[in-house]
mmCIF file of C-alpha atoms in Angstrom:
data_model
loop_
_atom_site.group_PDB
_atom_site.id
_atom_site.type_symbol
_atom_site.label_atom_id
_atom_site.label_comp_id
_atom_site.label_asym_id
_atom_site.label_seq_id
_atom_site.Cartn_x
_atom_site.Cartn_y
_atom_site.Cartn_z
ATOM 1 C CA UNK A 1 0.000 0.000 0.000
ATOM 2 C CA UNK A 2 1.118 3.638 -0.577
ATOM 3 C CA UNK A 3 2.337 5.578 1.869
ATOM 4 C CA UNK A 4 0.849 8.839 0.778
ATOM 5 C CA UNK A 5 -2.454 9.840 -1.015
ATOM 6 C CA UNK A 6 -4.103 12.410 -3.253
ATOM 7 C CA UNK A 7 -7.683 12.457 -1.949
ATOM 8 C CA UNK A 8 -10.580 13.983 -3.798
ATOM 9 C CA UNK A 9 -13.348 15.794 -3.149
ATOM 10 C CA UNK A 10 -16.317 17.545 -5.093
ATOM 11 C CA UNK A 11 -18.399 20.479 -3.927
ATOM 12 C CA UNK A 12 -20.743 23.031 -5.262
ATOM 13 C CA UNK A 13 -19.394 26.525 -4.442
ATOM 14 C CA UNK A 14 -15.391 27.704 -4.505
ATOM 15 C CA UNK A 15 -16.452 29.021 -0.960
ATOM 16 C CA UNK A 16 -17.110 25.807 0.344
ATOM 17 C CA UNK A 17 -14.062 24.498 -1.426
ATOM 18 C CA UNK A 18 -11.767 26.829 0.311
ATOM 19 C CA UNK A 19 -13.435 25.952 3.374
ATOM 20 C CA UNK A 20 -13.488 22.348 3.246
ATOM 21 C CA UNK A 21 -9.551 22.486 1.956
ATOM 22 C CA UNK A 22 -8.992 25.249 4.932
ATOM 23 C CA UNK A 23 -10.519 22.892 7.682
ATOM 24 C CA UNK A 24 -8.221 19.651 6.720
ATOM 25 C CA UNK A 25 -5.073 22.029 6.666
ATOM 26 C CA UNK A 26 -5.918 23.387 9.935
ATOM 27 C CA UNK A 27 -6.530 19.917 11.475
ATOM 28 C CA UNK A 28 -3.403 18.881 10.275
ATOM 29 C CA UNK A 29 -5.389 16.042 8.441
ATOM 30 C CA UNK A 30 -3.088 17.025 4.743
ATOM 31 C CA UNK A 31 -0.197 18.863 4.306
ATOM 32 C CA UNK A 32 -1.876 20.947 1.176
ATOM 33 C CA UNK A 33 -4.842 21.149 -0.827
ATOM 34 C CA UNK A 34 -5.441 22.664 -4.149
ATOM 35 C CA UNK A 35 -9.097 23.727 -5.184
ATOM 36 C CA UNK A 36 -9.753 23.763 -8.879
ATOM 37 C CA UNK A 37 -12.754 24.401 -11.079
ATOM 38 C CA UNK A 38 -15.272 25.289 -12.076
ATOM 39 C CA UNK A 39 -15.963 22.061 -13.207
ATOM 40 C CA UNK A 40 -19.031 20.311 -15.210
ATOM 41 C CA UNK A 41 -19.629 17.578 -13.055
ATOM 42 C CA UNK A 42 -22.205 15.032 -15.839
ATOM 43 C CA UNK A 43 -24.076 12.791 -13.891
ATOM 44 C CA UNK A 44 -27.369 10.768 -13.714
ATOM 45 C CA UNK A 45 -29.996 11.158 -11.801
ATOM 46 C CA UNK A 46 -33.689 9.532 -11.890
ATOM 47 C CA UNK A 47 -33.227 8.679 -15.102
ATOM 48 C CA UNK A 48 -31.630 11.218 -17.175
ATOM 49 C CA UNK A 49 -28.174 13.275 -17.333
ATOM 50 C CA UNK A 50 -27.590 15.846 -15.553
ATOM 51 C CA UNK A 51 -24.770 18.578 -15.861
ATOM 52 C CA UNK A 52 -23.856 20.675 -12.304
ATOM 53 C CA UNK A 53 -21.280 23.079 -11.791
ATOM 54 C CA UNK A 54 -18.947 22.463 -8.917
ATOM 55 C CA UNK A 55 -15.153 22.753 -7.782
ATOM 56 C CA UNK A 56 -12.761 20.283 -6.719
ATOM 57 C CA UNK A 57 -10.303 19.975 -4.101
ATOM 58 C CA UNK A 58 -7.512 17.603 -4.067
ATOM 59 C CA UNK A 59 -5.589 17.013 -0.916
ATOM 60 C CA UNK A 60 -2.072 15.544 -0.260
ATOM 61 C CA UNK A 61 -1.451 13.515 2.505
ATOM 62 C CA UNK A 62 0.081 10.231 4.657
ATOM 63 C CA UNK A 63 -2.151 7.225 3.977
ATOM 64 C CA UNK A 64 -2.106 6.705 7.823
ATOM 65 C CA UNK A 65 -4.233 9.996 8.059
ATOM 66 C CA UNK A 66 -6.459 8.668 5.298
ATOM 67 C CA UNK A 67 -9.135 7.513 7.992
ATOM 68 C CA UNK A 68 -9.383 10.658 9.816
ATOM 69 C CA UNK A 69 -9.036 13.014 6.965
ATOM 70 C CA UNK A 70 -12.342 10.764 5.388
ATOM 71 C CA UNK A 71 -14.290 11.074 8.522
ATOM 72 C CA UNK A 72 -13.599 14.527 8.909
ATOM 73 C CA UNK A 73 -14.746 15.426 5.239
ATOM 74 C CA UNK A 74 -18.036 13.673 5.787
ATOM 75 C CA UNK A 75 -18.788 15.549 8.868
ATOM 76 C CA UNK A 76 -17.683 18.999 7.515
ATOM 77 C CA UNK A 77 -19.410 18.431 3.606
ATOM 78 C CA UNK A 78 -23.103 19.162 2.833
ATOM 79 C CA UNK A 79 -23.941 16.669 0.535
ATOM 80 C CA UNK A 80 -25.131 13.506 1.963
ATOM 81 C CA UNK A 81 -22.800 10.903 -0.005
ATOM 82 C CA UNK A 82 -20.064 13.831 -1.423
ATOM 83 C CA UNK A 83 -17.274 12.268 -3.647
ATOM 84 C CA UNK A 84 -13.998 11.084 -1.681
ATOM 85 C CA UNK A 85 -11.878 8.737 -3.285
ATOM 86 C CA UNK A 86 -7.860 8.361 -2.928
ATOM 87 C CA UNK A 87 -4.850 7.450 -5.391
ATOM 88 C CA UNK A 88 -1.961 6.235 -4.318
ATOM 89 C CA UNK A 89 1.477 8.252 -5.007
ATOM 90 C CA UNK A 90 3.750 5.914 -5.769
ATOM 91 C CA UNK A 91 7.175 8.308 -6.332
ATOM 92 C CA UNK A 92 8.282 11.451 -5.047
ATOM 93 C CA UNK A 93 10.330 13.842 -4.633
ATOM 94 C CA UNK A 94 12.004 12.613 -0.656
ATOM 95 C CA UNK A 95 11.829 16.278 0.119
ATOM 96 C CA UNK A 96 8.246 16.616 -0.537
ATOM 97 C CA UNK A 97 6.916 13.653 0.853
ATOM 98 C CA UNK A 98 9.544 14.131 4.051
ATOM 99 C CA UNK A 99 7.327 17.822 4.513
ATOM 100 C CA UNK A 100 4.050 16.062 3.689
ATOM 101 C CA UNK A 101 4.741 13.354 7.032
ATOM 102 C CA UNK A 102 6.144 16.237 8.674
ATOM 103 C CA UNK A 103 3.261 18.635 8.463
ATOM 104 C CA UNK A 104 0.440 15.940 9.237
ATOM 105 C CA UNK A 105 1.893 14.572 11.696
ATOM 106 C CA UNK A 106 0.484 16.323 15.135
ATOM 107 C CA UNK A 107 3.221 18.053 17.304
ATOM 108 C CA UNK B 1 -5.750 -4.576 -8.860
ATOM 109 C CA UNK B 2 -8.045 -1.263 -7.874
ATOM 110 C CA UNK B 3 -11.746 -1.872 -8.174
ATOM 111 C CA UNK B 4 -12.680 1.491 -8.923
ATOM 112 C CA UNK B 5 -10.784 4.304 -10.971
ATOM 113 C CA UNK B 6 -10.545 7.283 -12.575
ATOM 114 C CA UNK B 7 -10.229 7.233 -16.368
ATOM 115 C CA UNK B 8 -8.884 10.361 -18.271
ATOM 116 C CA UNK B 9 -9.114 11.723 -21.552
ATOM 117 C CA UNK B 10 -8.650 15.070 -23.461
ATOM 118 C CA UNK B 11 -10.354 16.781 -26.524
ATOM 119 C CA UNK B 12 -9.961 19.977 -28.509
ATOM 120 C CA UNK B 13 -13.609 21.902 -27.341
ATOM 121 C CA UNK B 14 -15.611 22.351 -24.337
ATOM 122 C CA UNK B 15 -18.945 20.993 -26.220
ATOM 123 C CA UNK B 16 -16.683 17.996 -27.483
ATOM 124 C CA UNK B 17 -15.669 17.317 -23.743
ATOM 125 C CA UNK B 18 -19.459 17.271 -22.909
ATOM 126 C CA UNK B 19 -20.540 15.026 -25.389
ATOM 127 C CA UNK B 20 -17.223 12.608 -24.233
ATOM 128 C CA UNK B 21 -18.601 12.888 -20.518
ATOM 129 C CA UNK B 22 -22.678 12.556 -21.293
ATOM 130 C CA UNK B 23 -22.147 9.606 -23.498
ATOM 131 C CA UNK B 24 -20.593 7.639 -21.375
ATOM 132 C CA UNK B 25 -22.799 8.322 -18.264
ATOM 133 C CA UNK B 26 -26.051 7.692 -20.770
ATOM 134 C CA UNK B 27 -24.370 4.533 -21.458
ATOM 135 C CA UNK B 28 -23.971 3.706 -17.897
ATOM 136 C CA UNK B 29 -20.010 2.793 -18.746
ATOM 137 C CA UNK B 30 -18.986 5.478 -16.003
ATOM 138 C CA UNK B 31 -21.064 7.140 -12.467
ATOM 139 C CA UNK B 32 -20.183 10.271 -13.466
ATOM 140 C CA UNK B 33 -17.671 12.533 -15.244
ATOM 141 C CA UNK B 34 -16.411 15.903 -15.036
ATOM 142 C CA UNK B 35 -14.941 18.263 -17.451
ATOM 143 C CA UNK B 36 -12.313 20.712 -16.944
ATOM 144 C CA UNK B 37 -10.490 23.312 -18.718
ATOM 145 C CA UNK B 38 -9.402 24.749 -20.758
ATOM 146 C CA UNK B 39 -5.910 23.470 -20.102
ATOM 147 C CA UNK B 40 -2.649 24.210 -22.116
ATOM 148 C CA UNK B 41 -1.341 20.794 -23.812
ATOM 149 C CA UNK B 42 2.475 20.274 -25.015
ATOM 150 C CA UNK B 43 3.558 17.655 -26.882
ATOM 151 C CA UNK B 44 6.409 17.185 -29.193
ATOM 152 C CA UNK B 45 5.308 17.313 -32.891
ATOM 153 C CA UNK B 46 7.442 16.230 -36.136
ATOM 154 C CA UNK B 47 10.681 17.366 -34.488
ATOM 155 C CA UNK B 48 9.335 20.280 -32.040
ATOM 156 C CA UNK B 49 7.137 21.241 -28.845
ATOM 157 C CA UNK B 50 3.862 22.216 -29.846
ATOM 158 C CA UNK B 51 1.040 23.337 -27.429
ATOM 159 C CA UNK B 52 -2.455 23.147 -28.212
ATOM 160 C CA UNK B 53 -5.850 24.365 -25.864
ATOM 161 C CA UNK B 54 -7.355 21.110 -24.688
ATOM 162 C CA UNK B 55 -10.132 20.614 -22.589
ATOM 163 C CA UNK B 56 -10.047 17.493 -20.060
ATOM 164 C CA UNK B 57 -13.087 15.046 -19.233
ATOM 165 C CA UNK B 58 -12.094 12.657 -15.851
ATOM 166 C CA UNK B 59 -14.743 9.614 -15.246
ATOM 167 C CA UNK B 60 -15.822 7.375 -12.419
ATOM 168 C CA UNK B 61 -15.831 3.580 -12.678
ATOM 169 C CA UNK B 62 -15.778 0.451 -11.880
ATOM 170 C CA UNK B 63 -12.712 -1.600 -13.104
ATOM 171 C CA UNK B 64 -15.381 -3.975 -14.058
ATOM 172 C CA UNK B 65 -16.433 -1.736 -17.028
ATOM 173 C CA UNK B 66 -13.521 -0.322 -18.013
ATOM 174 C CA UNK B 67 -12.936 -2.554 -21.059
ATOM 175 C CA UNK B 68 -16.238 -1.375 -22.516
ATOM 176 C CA UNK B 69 -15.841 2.603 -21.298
ATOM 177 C CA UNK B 70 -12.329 2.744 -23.247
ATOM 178 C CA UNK B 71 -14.257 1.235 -26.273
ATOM 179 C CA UNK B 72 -16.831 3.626 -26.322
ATOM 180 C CA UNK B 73 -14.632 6.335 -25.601
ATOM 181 C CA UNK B 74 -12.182 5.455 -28.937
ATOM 182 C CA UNK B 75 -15.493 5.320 -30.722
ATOM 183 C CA UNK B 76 -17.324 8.483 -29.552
ATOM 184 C CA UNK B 77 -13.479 10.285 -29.955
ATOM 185 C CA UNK B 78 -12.552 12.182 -33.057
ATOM 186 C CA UNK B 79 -8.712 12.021 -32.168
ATOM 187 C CA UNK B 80 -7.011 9.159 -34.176
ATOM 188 C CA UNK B 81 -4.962 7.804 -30.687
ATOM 189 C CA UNK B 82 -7.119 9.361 -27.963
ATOM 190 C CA UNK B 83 -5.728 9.908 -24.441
ATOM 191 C CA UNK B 84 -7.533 7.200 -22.443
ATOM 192 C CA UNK B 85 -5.346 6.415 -19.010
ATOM 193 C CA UNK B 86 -6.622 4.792 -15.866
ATOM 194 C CA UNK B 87 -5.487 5.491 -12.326
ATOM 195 C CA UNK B 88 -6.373 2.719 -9.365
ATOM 196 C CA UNK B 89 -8.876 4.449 -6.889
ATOM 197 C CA UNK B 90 -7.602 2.818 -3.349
ATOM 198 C CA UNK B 91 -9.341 4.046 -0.164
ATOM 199 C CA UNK B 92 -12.654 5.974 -0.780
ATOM 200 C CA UNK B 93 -16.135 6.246 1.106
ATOM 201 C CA UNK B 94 -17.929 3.082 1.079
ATOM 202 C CA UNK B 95 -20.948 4.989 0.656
ATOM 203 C CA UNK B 96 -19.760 6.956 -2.764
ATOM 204 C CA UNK B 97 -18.089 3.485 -4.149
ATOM 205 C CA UNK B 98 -21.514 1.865 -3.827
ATOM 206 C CA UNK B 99 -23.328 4.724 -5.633
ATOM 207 C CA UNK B 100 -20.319 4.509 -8.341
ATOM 208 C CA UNK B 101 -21.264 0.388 -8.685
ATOM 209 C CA UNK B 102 -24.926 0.885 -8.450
ATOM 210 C CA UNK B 103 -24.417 3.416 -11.148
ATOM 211 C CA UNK B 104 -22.514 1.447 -13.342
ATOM 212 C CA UNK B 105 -24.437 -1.608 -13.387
ATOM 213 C CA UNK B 106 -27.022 -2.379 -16.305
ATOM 214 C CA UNK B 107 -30.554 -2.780 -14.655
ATOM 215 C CA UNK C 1 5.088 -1.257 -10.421
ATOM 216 C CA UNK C 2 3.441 0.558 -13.100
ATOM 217 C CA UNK C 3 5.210 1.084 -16.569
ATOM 218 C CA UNK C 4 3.416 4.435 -17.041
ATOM 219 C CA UNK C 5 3.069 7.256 -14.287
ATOM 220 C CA UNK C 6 0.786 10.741 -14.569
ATOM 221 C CA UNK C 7 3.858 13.152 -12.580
ATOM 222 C CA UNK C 8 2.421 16.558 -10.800
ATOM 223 C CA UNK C 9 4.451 19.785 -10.184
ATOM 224 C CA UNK C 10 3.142 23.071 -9.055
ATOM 225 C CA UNK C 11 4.588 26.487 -9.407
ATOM 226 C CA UNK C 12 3.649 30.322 -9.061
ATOM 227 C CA UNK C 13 3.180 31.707 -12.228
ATOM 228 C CA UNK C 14 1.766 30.444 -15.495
ATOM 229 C CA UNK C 15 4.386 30.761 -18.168
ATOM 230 C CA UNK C 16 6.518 29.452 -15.345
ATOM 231 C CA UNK C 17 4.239 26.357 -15.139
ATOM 232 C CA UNK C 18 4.417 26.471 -19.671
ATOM 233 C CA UNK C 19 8.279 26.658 -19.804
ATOM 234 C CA UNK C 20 8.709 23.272 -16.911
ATOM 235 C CA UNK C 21 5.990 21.599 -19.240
ATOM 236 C CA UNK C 22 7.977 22.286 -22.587
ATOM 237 C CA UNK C 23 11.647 22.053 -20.916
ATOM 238 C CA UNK C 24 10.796 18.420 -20.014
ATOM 239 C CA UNK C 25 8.824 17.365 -23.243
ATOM 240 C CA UNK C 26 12.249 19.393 -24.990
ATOM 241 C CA UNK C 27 14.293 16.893 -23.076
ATOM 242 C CA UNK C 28 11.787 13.743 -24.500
ATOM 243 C CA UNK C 29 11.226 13.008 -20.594
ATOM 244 C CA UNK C 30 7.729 13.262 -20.815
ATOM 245 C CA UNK C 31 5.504 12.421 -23.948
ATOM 246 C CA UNK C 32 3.402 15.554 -23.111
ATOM 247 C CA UNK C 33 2.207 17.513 -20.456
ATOM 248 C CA UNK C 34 -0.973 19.360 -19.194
ATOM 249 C CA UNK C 35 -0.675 23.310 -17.835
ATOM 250 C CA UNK C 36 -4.190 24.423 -15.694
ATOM 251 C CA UNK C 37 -4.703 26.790 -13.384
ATOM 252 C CA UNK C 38 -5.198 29.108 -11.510
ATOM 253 C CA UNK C 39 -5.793 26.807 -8.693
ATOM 254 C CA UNK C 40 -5.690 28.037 -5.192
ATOM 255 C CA UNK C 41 -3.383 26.264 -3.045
ATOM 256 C CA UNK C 42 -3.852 26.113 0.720
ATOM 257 C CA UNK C 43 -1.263 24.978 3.138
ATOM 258 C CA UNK C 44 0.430 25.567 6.470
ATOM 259 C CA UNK C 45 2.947 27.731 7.065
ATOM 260 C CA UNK C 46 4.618 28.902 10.384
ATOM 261 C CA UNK C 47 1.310 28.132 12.589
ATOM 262 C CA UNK C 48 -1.226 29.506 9.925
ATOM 263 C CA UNK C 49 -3.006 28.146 6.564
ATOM 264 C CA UNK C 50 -2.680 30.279 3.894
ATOM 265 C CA UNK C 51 -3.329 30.463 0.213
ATOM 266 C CA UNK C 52 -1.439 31.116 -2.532
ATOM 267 C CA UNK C 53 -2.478 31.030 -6.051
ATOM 268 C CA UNK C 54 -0.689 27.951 -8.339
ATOM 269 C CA UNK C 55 -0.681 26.508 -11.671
ATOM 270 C CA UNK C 56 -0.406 23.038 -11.922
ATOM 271 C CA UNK C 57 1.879 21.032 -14.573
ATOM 272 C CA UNK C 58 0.542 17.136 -15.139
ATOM 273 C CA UNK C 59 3.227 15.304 -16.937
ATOM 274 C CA UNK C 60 2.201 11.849 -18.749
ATOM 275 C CA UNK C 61 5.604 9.725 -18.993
ATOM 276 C CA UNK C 62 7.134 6.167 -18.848
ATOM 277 C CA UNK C 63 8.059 4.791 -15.196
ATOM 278 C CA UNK C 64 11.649 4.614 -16.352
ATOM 279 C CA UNK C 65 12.300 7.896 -16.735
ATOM 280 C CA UNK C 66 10.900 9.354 -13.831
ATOM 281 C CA UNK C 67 14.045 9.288 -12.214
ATOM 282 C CA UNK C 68 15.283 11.622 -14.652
ATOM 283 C CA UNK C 69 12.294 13.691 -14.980
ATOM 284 C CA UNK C 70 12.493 14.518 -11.260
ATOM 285 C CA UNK C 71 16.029 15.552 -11.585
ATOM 286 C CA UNK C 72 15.541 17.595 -14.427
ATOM 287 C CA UNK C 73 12.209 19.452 -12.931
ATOM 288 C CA UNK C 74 14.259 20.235 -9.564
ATOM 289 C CA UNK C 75 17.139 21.675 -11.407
ATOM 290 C CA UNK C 76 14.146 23.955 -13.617
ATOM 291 C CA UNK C 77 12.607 24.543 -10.425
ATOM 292 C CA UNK C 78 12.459 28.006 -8.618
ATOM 293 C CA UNK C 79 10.817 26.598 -5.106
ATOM 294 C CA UNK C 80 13.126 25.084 -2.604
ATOM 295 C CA UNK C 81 11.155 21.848 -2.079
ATOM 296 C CA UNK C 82 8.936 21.627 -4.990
ATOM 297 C CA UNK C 83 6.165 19.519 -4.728
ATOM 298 C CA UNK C 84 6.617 15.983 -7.549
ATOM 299 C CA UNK C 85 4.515 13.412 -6.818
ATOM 300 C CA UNK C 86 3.875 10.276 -9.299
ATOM 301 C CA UNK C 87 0.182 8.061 -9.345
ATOM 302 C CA UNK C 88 0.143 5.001 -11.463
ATOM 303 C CA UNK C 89 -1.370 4.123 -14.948
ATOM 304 C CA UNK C 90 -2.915 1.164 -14.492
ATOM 305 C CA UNK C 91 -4.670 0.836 -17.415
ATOM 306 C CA UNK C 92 -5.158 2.777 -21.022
ATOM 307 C CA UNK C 93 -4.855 2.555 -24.583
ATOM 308 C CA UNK C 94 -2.776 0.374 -25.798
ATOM 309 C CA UNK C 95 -1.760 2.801 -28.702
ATOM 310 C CA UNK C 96 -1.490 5.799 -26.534
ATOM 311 C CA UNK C 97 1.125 4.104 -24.212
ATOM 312 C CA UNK C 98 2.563 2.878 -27.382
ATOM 313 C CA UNK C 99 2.863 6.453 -28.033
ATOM 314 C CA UNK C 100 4.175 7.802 -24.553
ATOM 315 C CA UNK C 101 7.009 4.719 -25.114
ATOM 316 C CA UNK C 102 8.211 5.933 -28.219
ATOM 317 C CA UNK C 103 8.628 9.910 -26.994
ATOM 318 C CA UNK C 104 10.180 8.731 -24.164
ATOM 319 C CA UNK C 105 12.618 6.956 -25.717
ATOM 320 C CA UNK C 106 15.674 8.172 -26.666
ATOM 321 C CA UNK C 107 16.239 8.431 -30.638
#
């Protein structure tokens, strides 16, 4: 298993991006996040396909933080079943990764 | 092997992107898709770097499905060798991966 | 270990983020490369999250040169610890990889 993650999430304002990206930073739950978008999320719902507009935010951090970092997500998001999924990294600069363990690890 | 991932691919227009992402959620080969851009492409071309305004469509699936999704998508695509890439989805919320297999499976 | 890897650098500035995509596709260690932005990029830094607004570089490349492609983007760098982080390709067209091989490689 990797040692460190990118983990995803989808929201519908760049407000509630920032904030959700803010909240995991300040609980020392990922090292960084990045929000991006607007985005044209294409989905389908009761039947048909449906296009919203929301923003992403993708968040770096050490797979053993992956549980907590989930957890917290669900109880900060407004949807009831947002988007969180993880990919592994798999190489890295030893720099990088050495800041990403450092800054989500508590002191 | 991952039994979920994210499947990228690129295209040259926004409304070209749309059509990538709708088709394949009408066709129930992905959950749901987003499209982003536009993003700056570079690529080396007959001896030099060339860079080209792409627009990027990323989809949700199950591995299960992702013979048939990279099918479609070579099909539906108007590029002769289409980006199509797959990255392994790891850890994610159990309740979001069971919308994503419920989504993705014929009823 | 995955032959093919999707490599992701951030940096400050936009033609900043165009001239690390083209350097490395220049070099033939990448087969192409993806420039979007602005994201905003939240972090910690001496006891506070801030933000900062990035541009993202996505590189698409073959597992054996990533070595080298990390070298090469440290040494085009302007951050101290840049951030380079590598997720797997487990899966894609067999004529795109085809393609990545051969603009990886050496003529």
């Amino acid at each position: 298993m990797a040692e460190f993650l990118t983990v995803l999430t989808m929201t519908d304002s760049r407000e509630k991006a920032l904030d959700l990206a803010r909240g995991a930073v300040d609980a020392r739950l990922a090292a960084c996040a990045q929000v991006g978008g607007p985005v044209a999320s294409v989905y389908w719902w009761e039947g048909a396909t449906e296009t919203a507009q929301e923003w992403q935010v993708v968040f770096k951090t050490a797979s053993a933080r992956y549980d907590e970092l989930e957890a917290h997500l669900k109880g900060a998001h407004d949807y009831e079943t947002p988007e969180i999924i993880a990919t592994p990294v798999v190489r890295g600069s030893a720099e990088y990764l050495a800041w990403v363990t450092q800054e989500t690890t508590a002191p």
